Amino acid sequence: MTRQSTIHLPRPLKKRVKVSLHRSQFTGLRRQGAGKSSPAGGDKTSSETDAYSPPLPLSPIFSPSPPLPLPPSVPPPSATRYFARLFLAALVLVCAAIGSADAAQLKIATVAPDGSFWMTEVKKGAEEIEKVTEGRVRLRVYPGGTMGNDQAVLRKMRIGQLHGGMITGLSLASITSDLQLYGLPFLFGSYDEVDAVRAKMDAPLIEALDAKGYISFGLIEGGFAYIMSQKPAATLSDFKGQKAWSPEGDVIADAIYSAAGLSPVPLPLSDVLTGLQTGLIDTVVGPPVAAVALQWFTRTKYLTDLPILYTYGSIVVSAKAFSKLGAADQIAIREILRSVCARLNERTRTDNLQARKALAKQGIEFVTVDEATKGQWSKVAVDATTTLRKKGEVPSVLYETLQRHLNIYRQGTIAD
């Protein structure tokens, strides 16, 4: 009699046997059990349930043979390429971030509105700087007065929050009084006189800024400033009672208004348009290109066709911040920003001529001034300049040097 083998397994392992059986094994087991019947009217005993003959192969879990291979975990080729690209993109971003952290950044600010030709040229310069320095230096520009007016920009430069700015001559004069020179009232009678004097005097003014710790890349013409108002003003008496704007902290404008017997309203440049819109002021002074770019013409109706004074500015950078750059980068940046200033200086004159035409098309009426009124304004200019010189607001030596160059040019023009 053949002895049957009986395997007794704990209940948890029975479950594992059932789960691990291959479908074909499970089907064979059912076929073998189909030929046996249980006693009539009774349940199968434990020994009948657990015993089977002939013995079935053990589940792979209990078999000494190697386990069945698991499903492949390697992604298909397309997924592999996807993850590789993703990894490379992440690597590029990390490298870019490291490069950005290592790059020196020069932050400069200006009240010039974004989209103006001033900002266009400065942004071109910024792109060229990054390219020439191979990303070692980046110029970040804050336009539209987002960092405050010129005085606020200069304060932030002193504490290192900013490194530079496109600053008007008025504000540059707060660094050194030498920069008051070109802005004296009725100093120049034409652009030819301006060119003759600047060819001789720009260099010492830039040196004066450098001596105070500010690097200038060249002076930029703003153009002749004219009076624009909501009421016609053909004579000096026409200005009586008008609410004229005076640039905040402008000692020259204050001297002019005082000599003319007028009471101005001091405001920062960034608040002029708001002042016109609210009625706080009704009269402004500035070059035509500024009147267009800053939208002053939308709140004025008349332009008194008499140039009051010459305006200018410069791109300046803190010498302390600039000295931290590499020697080769300093040379490259000087060259690039000097070119930017030269282009702006040249284009401003052309744009002022076009701006005059644009103002006329917008309905601004040009008011002609007679010789008698010009004489009155000339007297105002002399009185204002005398007051400024007595107060030490204008350096006497430089002023006398400028007058000498101006007289030489005028005499040569007369002789010709």
PDB file of C-alpha atoms in Angstrom, residues 138-385:
ATOM      1  CA  ARG A 138      25.066  93.180 -15.378  1.00  0.00           C
ATOM      2  CA  LEU A 139      23.449  96.600 -15.508  1.00  0.00           C
ATOM      3  CA  ARG A 140      19.991  96.676 -13.952  1.00  0.00           C
ATOM      4  CA  VAL A 141      17.960  99.813 -14.662  1.00  0.00           C
ATOM      5  CA  TYR A 142      14.983 101.126 -12.667  1.00  0.00           C
ATOM      6  CA  PRO A 143      13.041 103.599 -14.871  1.00  0.00           C
ATOM      7  CA  GLY A 144      10.160 105.983 -14.326  1.00  0.00           C
ATOM      8  CA  GLY A 145      11.132 107.211 -10.871  1.00  0.00           C
ATOM      9  CA  THR A 146      10.428 103.825  -9.245  1.00  0.00           C
ATOM     10  CA  MET A 147      13.373 104.490  -6.921  1.00  0.00           C
ATOM     11  CA  GLY A 148      12.301 108.057  -6.212  1.00  0.00           C
ATOM     12  CA  ASN A 149      13.536 111.379  -7.562  1.00  0.00           C
ATOM     13  CA  ASP A 150      17.175 112.260  -8.179  1.00  0.00           C
ATOM     14  CA  GLN A 151      17.851 113.176  -4.569  1.00  0.00           C
ATOM     15  CA  ALA A 152      16.413 109.862  -3.381  1.00  0.00           C
ATOM     16  CA  VAL A 153      18.603 108.029  -5.897  1.00  0.00           C
ATOM     17  CA  LEU A 154      21.707 109.847  -4.672  1.00  0.00           C
ATOM     18  CA  ARG A 155      20.860 108.972  -1.059  1.00  0.00           C
ATOM     19  CA  LYS A 156      20.467 105.309  -1.982  1.00  0.00           C
ATOM     20  CA  MET A 157      23.777 105.433  -3.800  1.00  0.00           C
ATOM     21  CA  ARG A 158      25.480 106.698  -0.667  1.00  0.00           C
ATOM     22  CA  ILE A 159      24.206 103.764   1.400  1.00  0.00           C
ATOM     23  CA  GLY A 160      24.863 101.209  -1.331  1.00  0.00           C
ATOM     24  CA  GLN A 161      21.235 100.365  -2.130  1.00  0.00           C
ATOM     25  CA  LEU A 162      21.836 101.704  -5.635  1.00  0.00           C
ATOM     26  CA  HIS A 163      25.098 102.084  -7.516  1.00  0.00           C
ATOM     27  CA  GLY A 164      24.274 104.792 -10.031  1.00  0.00           C
ATOM     28  CA  GLY A 165      21.692 106.835 -11.846  1.00  0.00           C
ATOM     29  CA  MET A 166      20.860 109.060 -14.768  1.00  0.00           C
ATOM     30  CA  ILE A 167      20.899 112.354 -12.871  1.00  0.00           C
ATOM     31  CA  THR A 168      19.976 115.888 -13.957  1.00  0.00           C
ATOM     32  CA  GLY A 169      22.484 118.724 -13.734  1.00  0.00           C
ATOM     33  CA  LEU A 170      20.361 120.302 -11.016  1.00  0.00           C
ATOM     34  CA  SER A 171      20.815 117.277  -8.759  1.00  0.00           C
ATOM     35  CA  LEU A 172      24.453 116.816  -9.719  1.00  0.00           C
ATOM     36  CA  ALA A 173      24.978 120.330  -8.354  1.00  0.00           C
ATOM     37  CA  SER A 174      24.165 118.943  -4.889  1.00  0.00           C
ATOM     38  CA  ILE A 175      27.357 116.870  -5.219  1.00  0.00           C
ATOM     39  CA  THR A 176      29.507 119.780  -6.310  1.00  0.00           C
ATOM     40  CA  SER A 177      28.490 123.391  -7.046  1.00  0.00           C
ATOM     41  CA  ASP A 178      30.665 123.272 -10.185  1.00  0.00           C
ATOM     42  CA  LEU A 179      27.736 121.541 -11.905  1.00  0.00           C
ATOM     43  CA  GLN A 180      25.587 124.659 -11.460  1.00  0.00           C
ATOM     44  CA  LEU A 181      27.620 126.326 -14.162  1.00  0.00           C
ATOM     45  CA  TYR A 182      25.768 125.400 -17.361  1.00  0.00           C
ATOM     46  CA  GLY A 183      22.352 125.957 -15.783  1.00  0.00           C
ATOM     47  CA  LEU A 184      22.672 129.695 -15.133  1.00  0.00           C
ATOM     48  CA  PRO A 185      19.793 131.720 -16.666  1.00  0.00           C
ATOM     49  CA  PHE A 186      20.263 133.111 -20.201  1.00  0.00           C
ATOM     50  CA  LEU A 187      23.890 131.988 -20.203  1.00  0.00           C
ATOM     51  CA  PHE A 188      23.795 130.690 -23.782  1.00  0.00           C
ATOM     52  CA  GLY A 189      22.144 132.333 -26.732  1.00  0.00           C
ATOM     53  CA  SER A 190      22.341 129.389 -29.131  1.00  0.00           C
ATOM     54  CA  TYR A 191      23.375 125.768 -29.451  1.00  0.00           C
ATOM     55  CA  ASP A 192      26.520 126.883 -31.261  1.00  0.00           C
ATOM     56  CA  GLU A 193      27.581 128.723 -28.116  1.00  0.00           C
ATOM     57  CA  VAL A 194      26.772 125.650 -26.070  1.00  0.00           C
ATOM     58  CA  ASP A 195      28.987 123.456 -28.255  1.00  0.00           C
ATOM     59  CA  ALA A 196      31.881 125.915 -28.152  1.00  0.00           C
ATOM     60  CA  VAL A 197      31.862 126.153 -24.359  1.00  0.00           C
ATOM     61  CA  ARG A 198      31.231 122.473 -23.651  1.00  0.00           C
ATOM     62  CA  ALA A 199      34.186 121.463 -25.806  1.00  0.00           C
ATOM     63  CA  LYS A 200      36.355 123.336 -23.288  1.00  0.00           C
ATOM     64  CA  MET A 201      34.474 122.917 -20.011  1.00  0.00           C
ATOM     65  CA  ASP A 202      32.979 119.397 -19.911  1.00  0.00           C
ATOM     66  CA  ALA A 203      36.252 117.788 -18.823  1.00  0.00           C
ATOM     67  CA  PRO A 204      36.797 119.883 -15.664  1.00  0.00           C
ATOM     68  CA  LEU A 205      33.166 119.365 -14.604  1.00  0.00           C
ATOM     69  CA  ILE A 206      33.492 115.578 -14.979  1.00  0.00           C
ATOM     70  CA  GLU A 207      36.736 115.706 -12.986  1.00  0.00           C
ATOM     71  CA  ALA A 208      34.938 117.631 -10.233  1.00  0.00           C
ATOM     72  CA  LEU A 209      32.404 114.799  -9.929  1.00  0.00           C
ATOM     73  CA  ASP A 210      35.167 112.200  -9.898  1.00  0.00           C
ATOM     74  CA  ALA A 211      36.875 114.044  -7.034  1.00  0.00           C
ATOM     75  CA  LYS A 212      33.649 113.618  -5.017  1.00  0.00           C
ATOM     76  CA  GLY A 213      33.483 109.866  -5.635  1.00  0.00           C
ATOM     77  CA  TYR A 214      31.136 109.814  -8.630  1.00  0.00           C
ATOM     78  CA  ILE A 215      32.202 108.545 -12.038  1.00  0.00           C
ATOM     79  CA  SER A 216      30.554 110.362 -14.933  1.00  0.00           C
ATOM     80  CA  PHE A 217      30.585 108.842 -18.410  1.00  0.00           C
ATOM     81  CA  GLY A 218      29.883 112.147 -20.131  1.00  0.00           C
ATOM     82  CA  LEU A 219      27.420 115.013 -19.916  1.00  0.00           C
ATOM     83  CA  ILE A 220      24.115 114.601 -21.739  1.00  0.00           C
ATOM     84  CA  GLU A 221      22.268 117.523 -23.227  1.00  0.00           C
ATOM     85  CA  GLY A 222      18.727 118.124 -22.037  1.00  0.00           C
ATOM     86  CA  GLY A 223      18.210 121.155 -24.248  1.00  0.00           C
ATOM     87  CA  PHE A 224      16.949 124.669 -23.704  1.00  0.00           C
ATOM     88  CA  ALA A 225      14.084 125.001 -21.253  1.00  0.00           C
ATOM     89  CA  TYR A 226      10.983 127.039 -22.080  1.00  0.00           C
ATOM     90  CA  ILE A 227       8.062 128.286 -20.020  1.00  0.00           C
ATOM     91  CA  MET A 228       4.834 126.353 -20.646  1.00  0.00           C
ATOM     92  CA  SER A 229       1.596 127.548 -19.087  1.00  0.00           C
ATOM     93  CA  GLN A 230      -2.179 127.352 -19.163  1.00  0.00           C
ATOM     94  CA  LYS A 231      -2.426 131.097 -19.856  1.00  0.00           C
ATOM     95  CA  PRO A 232      -0.466 133.089 -22.451  1.00  0.00           C
ATOM     96  CA  ALA A 233       2.573 134.903 -21.066  1.00  0.00           C
ATOM     97  CA  ALA A 234       4.152 137.332 -23.537  1.00  0.00           C
ATOM     98  CA  THR A 235       5.561 139.725 -20.930  1.00  0.00           C
ATOM     99  CA  LEU A 236       7.101 139.376 -17.504  1.00  0.00           C
ATOM    100  CA  SER A 237       4.014 140.893 -15.873  1.00  0.00           C
ATOM    101  CA  ASP A 238       1.875 138.140 -17.441  1.00  0.00           C
ATOM    102  CA  PHE A 239       3.500 135.684 -15.034  1.00  0.00           C
ATOM    103  CA  LYS A 240       2.275 137.552 -11.989  1.00  0.00           C
ATOM    104  CA  GLY A 241      -0.237 135.442 -10.110  1.00  0.00           C
ATOM    105  CA  GLN A 242       0.567 132.223 -11.958  1.00  0.00           C
ATOM    106  CA  LYS A 243       1.329 129.097  -9.960  1.00  0.00           C
ATOM    107  CA  ALA A 244       4.749 128.328 -11.352  1.00  0.00           C
ATOM    108  CA  TRP A 245       6.634 125.132 -10.612  1.00  0.00           C
ATOM    109  CA  SER A 246      10.099 125.308  -9.112  1.00  0.00           C
ATOM    110  CA  PRO A 247      12.213 122.118  -9.061  1.00  0.00           C
ATOM    111  CA  GLU A 248      12.667 121.020  -5.470  1.00  0.00           C
ATOM    112  CA  GLY A 249      16.041 122.185  -4.160  1.00  0.00           C
ATOM    113  CA  ASP A 250      16.881 124.168  -7.318  1.00  0.00           C
ATOM    114  CA  VAL A 251      18.744 127.250  -6.091  1.00  0.00           C
ATOM    115  CA  ILE A 252      18.986 128.675  -9.625  1.00  0.00           C
ATOM    116  CA  ALA A 253      15.220 128.503 -10.191  1.00  0.00           C
ATOM    117  CA  ASP A 254      14.616 130.058  -6.777  1.00  0.00           C
ATOM    118  CA  ALA A 255      17.007 132.903  -7.617  1.00  0.00           C
ATOM    119  CA  ILE A 256      15.279 133.511 -10.970  1.00  0.00           C
ATOM    120  CA  TYR A 257      11.785 133.590  -9.456  1.00  0.00           C
ATOM    121  CA  SER A 258      12.956 135.829  -6.645  1.00  0.00           C
ATOM    122  CA  ALA A 259      14.548 138.309  -9.065  1.00  0.00           C
ATOM    123  CA  ALA A 260      11.347 138.279 -11.156  1.00  0.00           C
ATOM    124  CA  GLY A 261       9.147 138.841  -8.101  1.00  0.00           C
ATOM    125  CA  LEU A 262       7.332 135.524  -8.471  1.00  0.00           C
ATOM    126  CA  SER A 263       6.326 132.981  -5.805  1.00  0.00           C
ATOM    127  CA  PRO A 264       6.918 129.438  -7.126  1.00  0.00           C
ATOM    128  CA  VAL A 265       5.582 126.098  -5.893  1.00  0.00           C
ATOM    129  CA  PRO A 266       8.450 123.671  -5.163  1.00  0.00           C
ATOM    130  CA  LEU A 267       7.846 120.078  -6.292  1.00  0.00           C
ATOM    131  CA  PRO A 268      10.025 117.105  -7.221  1.00  0.00           C
ATOM    132  CA  LEU A 269      10.162 116.322 -10.925  1.00  0.00           C
ATOM    133  CA  SER A 270       8.130 113.149 -10.446  1.00  0.00           C
ATOM    134  CA  ASP A 271       5.159 115.137  -9.064  1.00  0.00           C
ATOM    135  CA  VAL A 272       4.917 117.784 -11.782  1.00  0.00           C
ATOM    136  CA  LEU A 273       2.265 116.073 -13.908  1.00  0.00           C
ATOM    137  CA  THR A 274       0.137 115.390 -10.834  1.00  0.00           C
ATOM    138  CA  GLY A 275       0.523 119.028  -9.819  1.00  0.00           C
ATOM    139  CA  LEU A 276      -0.724 120.137 -13.236  1.00  0.00           C
ATOM    140  CA  GLN A 277      -3.648 117.713 -13.126  1.00  0.00           C
ATOM    141  CA  THR A 278      -4.770 118.810  -9.659  1.00  0.00           C
ATOM    142  CA  GLY A 279      -4.283 122.520 -10.256  1.00  0.00           C
ATOM    143  CA  LEU A 280      -1.520 122.839  -7.682  1.00  0.00           C
ATOM    144  CA  ILE A 281       0.594 124.401 -10.446  1.00  0.00           C
ATOM    145  CA  ASP A 282      -0.279 125.811 -13.877  1.00  0.00           C
ATOM    146  CA  THR A 283       3.147 126.812 -15.210  1.00  0.00           C
ATOM    147  CA  VAL A 284       6.255 124.677 -15.782  1.00  0.00           C
ATOM    148  CA  VAL A 285       9.724 125.157 -17.245  1.00  0.00           C
ATOM    149  CA  GLY A 286      11.456 122.468 -19.262  1.00  0.00           C
ATOM    150  CA  PRO A 287      12.754 121.406 -22.681  1.00  0.00           C
ATOM    151  CA  PRO A 288      10.180 120.365 -25.306  1.00  0.00           C
ATOM    152  CA  VAL A 289      11.319 116.739 -25.321  1.00  0.00           C
ATOM    153  CA  ALA A 290      10.629 116.512 -21.573  1.00  0.00           C
ATOM    154  CA  ALA A 291       7.216 118.131 -22.019  1.00  0.00           C
ATOM    155  CA  VAL A 292       6.321 115.387 -24.498  1.00  0.00           C
ATOM    156  CA  ALA A 293       7.903 112.442 -22.696  1.00  0.00           C
ATOM    157  CA  LEU A 294       6.500 113.430 -19.299  1.00  0.00           C
ATOM    158  CA  GLN A 295       3.081 114.388 -20.720  1.00  0.00           C
ATOM    159  CA  TRP A 296       3.185 117.991 -19.469  1.00  0.00           C
ATOM    160  CA  PHE A 297       1.787 119.206 -22.771  1.00  0.00           C
ATOM    161  CA  THR A 298      -1.535 117.526 -21.938  1.00  0.00           C
ATOM    162  CA  ARG A 299      -2.098 120.111 -19.168  1.00  0.00           C
ATOM    163  CA  THR A 300      -0.646 123.235 -20.761  1.00  0.00           C
ATOM    164  CA  LYS A 301      -1.726 125.375 -23.721  1.00  0.00           C
ATOM    165  CA  TYR A 302       1.057 127.896 -24.355  1.00  0.00           C
ATOM    166  CA  LEU A 303       4.825 127.895 -24.794  1.00  0.00           C
ATOM    167  CA  THR A 304       6.695 131.187 -24.347  1.00  0.00           C
ATOM    168  CA  ASP A 305       9.280 131.028 -27.124  1.00  0.00           C
ATOM    169  CA  LEU A 306      12.254 132.273 -25.120  1.00  0.00           C
ATOM    170  CA  PRO A 307      14.943 129.851 -23.896  1.00  0.00           C
ATOM    171  CA  ILE A 308      15.326 130.469 -20.166  1.00  0.00           C
ATOM    172  CA  LEU A 309      18.254 128.172 -19.401  1.00  0.00           C
ATOM    173  CA  TYR A 310      20.212 125.157 -20.627  1.00  0.00           C
ATOM    174  CA  THR A 311      19.526 121.738 -19.116  1.00  0.00           C
ATOM    175  CA  TYR A 312      21.754 118.679 -19.001  1.00  0.00           C
ATOM    176  CA  GLY A 313      22.525 115.560 -16.991  1.00  0.00           C
ATOM    177  CA  SER A 314      24.776 112.528 -16.838  1.00  0.00           C
ATOM    178  CA  ILE A 315      24.969 108.826 -16.095  1.00  0.00           C
ATOM    179  CA  VAL A 316      27.000 108.535 -12.905  1.00  0.00           C
ATOM    180  CA  VAL A 317      28.136 105.522 -10.885  1.00  0.00           C
ATOM    181  CA  SER A 318      29.545 105.372  -7.389  1.00  0.00           C
ATOM    182  CA  ALA A 319      33.336 105.120  -7.565  1.00  0.00           C
ATOM    183  CA  LYS A 320      33.249 102.752  -4.594  1.00  0.00           C
ATOM    184  CA  ALA A 321      30.979 100.281  -6.409  1.00  0.00           C
ATOM    185  CA  PHE A 322      32.836 100.681  -9.695  1.00  0.00           C
ATOM    186  CA  SER A 323      36.224  99.957  -8.106  1.00  0.00           C
ATOM    187  CA  LYS A 324      35.030  96.471  -7.106  1.00  0.00           C
ATOM    188  CA  LEU A 325      34.857  95.407 -10.749  1.00  0.00           C
ATOM    189  CA  GLY A 326      37.759  93.815 -12.582  1.00  0.00           C
ATOM    190  CA  ALA A 327      40.166  96.167 -14.353  1.00  0.00           C
ATOM    191  CA  ALA A 328      39.294  94.853 -17.817  1.00  0.00           C
ATOM    192  CA  ASP A 329      35.559  95.125 -17.103  1.00  0.00           C
ATOM    193  CA  GLN A 330      35.970  98.705 -15.890  1.00  0.00           C
ATOM    194  CA  ILE A 331      37.622  99.690 -19.159  1.00  0.00           C
ATOM    195  CA  ALA A 332      34.902  97.998 -21.204  1.00  0.00           C
ATOM    196  CA  ILE A 333      32.069  99.560 -19.195  1.00  0.00           C
ATOM    197  CA  ARG A 334      33.588 103.041 -19.433  1.00  0.00           C
ATOM    198  CA  GLU A 335      33.781 102.726 -23.192  1.00  0.00           C
ATOM    199  CA  ILE A 336      30.214 101.424 -23.539  1.00  0.00           C
ATOM    200  CA  LEU A 337      28.580 103.982 -21.241  1.00  0.00           C
ATOM    201  CA  ARG A 338      30.543 106.834 -22.814  1.00  0.00           C
ATOM    202  CA  SER A 339      29.102 105.769 -26.155  1.00  0.00           C
ATOM    203  CA  VAL A 340      25.598 105.665 -24.617  1.00  0.00           C
ATOM    204  CA  CYS A 341      26.008 109.203 -23.243  1.00  0.00           C
ATOM    205  CA  ALA A 342      27.377 110.462 -26.570  1.00  0.00           C
ATOM    206  CA  ARG A 343      24.415 109.000 -28.476  1.00  0.00           C
ATOM    207  CA  LEU A 344      21.934 110.463 -26.003  1.00  0.00           C
ATOM    208  CA  ASN A 345      23.667 113.846 -26.133  1.00  0.00           C
ATOM    209  CA  GLU A 346      23.457 113.932 -29.919  1.00  0.00           C
ATOM    210  CA  ARG A 347      19.948 112.596 -30.238  1.00  0.00           C
ATOM    211  CA  THR A 348      18.412 114.889 -27.611  1.00  0.00           C
ATOM    212  CA  ARG A 349      19.035 117.939 -29.760  1.00  0.00           C
ATOM    213  CA  THR A 350      17.343 116.347 -32.745  1.00  0.00           C
ATOM    214  CA  ASP A 351      14.446 115.139 -30.631  1.00  0.00           C
ATOM    215  CA  ASN A 352      13.929 118.600 -29.128  1.00  0.00           C
ATOM    216  CA  LEU A 353      13.472 120.026 -32.599  1.00  0.00           C
ATOM    217  CA  GLN A 354      10.981 117.280 -33.415  1.00  0.00           C
ATOM    218  CA  ALA A 355       9.255 117.786 -30.066  1.00  0.00           C
ATOM    219  CA  ARG A 356       8.611 121.434 -30.863  1.00  0.00           C
ATOM    220  CA  LYS A 357       6.830 120.366 -34.039  1.00  0.00           C
ATOM    221  CA  ALA A 358       4.902 117.718 -32.139  1.00  0.00           C
ATOM    222  CA  LEU A 359       3.745 120.278 -29.556  1.00  0.00           C
ATOM    223  CA  ALA A 360       2.513 122.558 -32.330  1.00  0.00           C
ATOM    224  CA  LYS A 361       0.541 119.663 -33.845  1.00  0.00           C
ATOM    225  CA  GLN A 362      -1.001 118.979 -30.439  1.00  0.00           C
ATOM    226  CA  GLY A 363      -2.360 122.514 -30.353  1.00  0.00           C
ATOM    227  CA  ILE A 364       0.247 124.174 -28.144  1.00  0.00           C
ATOM    228  CA  GLU A 365       0.429 127.849 -29.093  1.00  0.00           C
ATOM    229  CA  PHE A 366       3.888 129.425 -29.319  1.00  0.00           C
ATOM    230  CA  VAL A 367       3.997 132.923 -27.812  1.00  0.00           C
ATOM    231  CA  THR A 368       6.509 135.352 -29.306  1.00  0.00           C
ATOM    232  CA  VAL A 369       8.476 137.612 -26.966  1.00  0.00           C
ATOM    233  CA  ASP A 370       9.389 141.156 -28.012  1.00  0.00           C
ATOM    234  CA  GLU A 371      12.772 142.816 -27.486  1.00  0.00           C
ATOM    235  CA  ALA A 372      11.583 144.818 -24.493  1.00  0.00           C
ATOM    236  CA  THR A 373      10.541 141.641 -22.663  1.00  0.00           C
ATOM    237  CA  LYS A 374      13.848 139.976 -23.557  1.00  0.00           C
ATOM    238  CA  GLY A 375      15.597 142.944 -21.945  1.00  0.00           C
ATOM    239  CA  GLN A 376      13.539 142.496 -18.776  1.00  0.00           C
ATOM    240  CA  TRP A 377      14.418 138.817 -18.618  1.00  0.00           C
ATOM    241  CA  SER A 378      18.105 139.597 -19.182  1.00  0.00           C
ATOM    242  CA  LYS A 379      18.071 141.887 -16.166  1.00  0.00           C
ATOM    243  CA  VAL A 380      16.429 139.109 -14.122  1.00  0.00           C
ATOM    244  CA  ALA A 381      19.222 136.759 -15.236  1.00  0.00           C
ATOM    245  CA  VAL A 382      21.976 139.167 -14.225  1.00  0.00           C
ATOM    246  CA  ASP A 383      20.426 139.781 -10.796  1.00  0.00           C
ATOM    247  CA  ALA A 384      19.926 136.053 -10.185  1.00  0.00           C
ATOM    248  CA  THR A 385      23.497 135.179 -11.224  1.00  0.00           C
TER     249      THR A 385
END
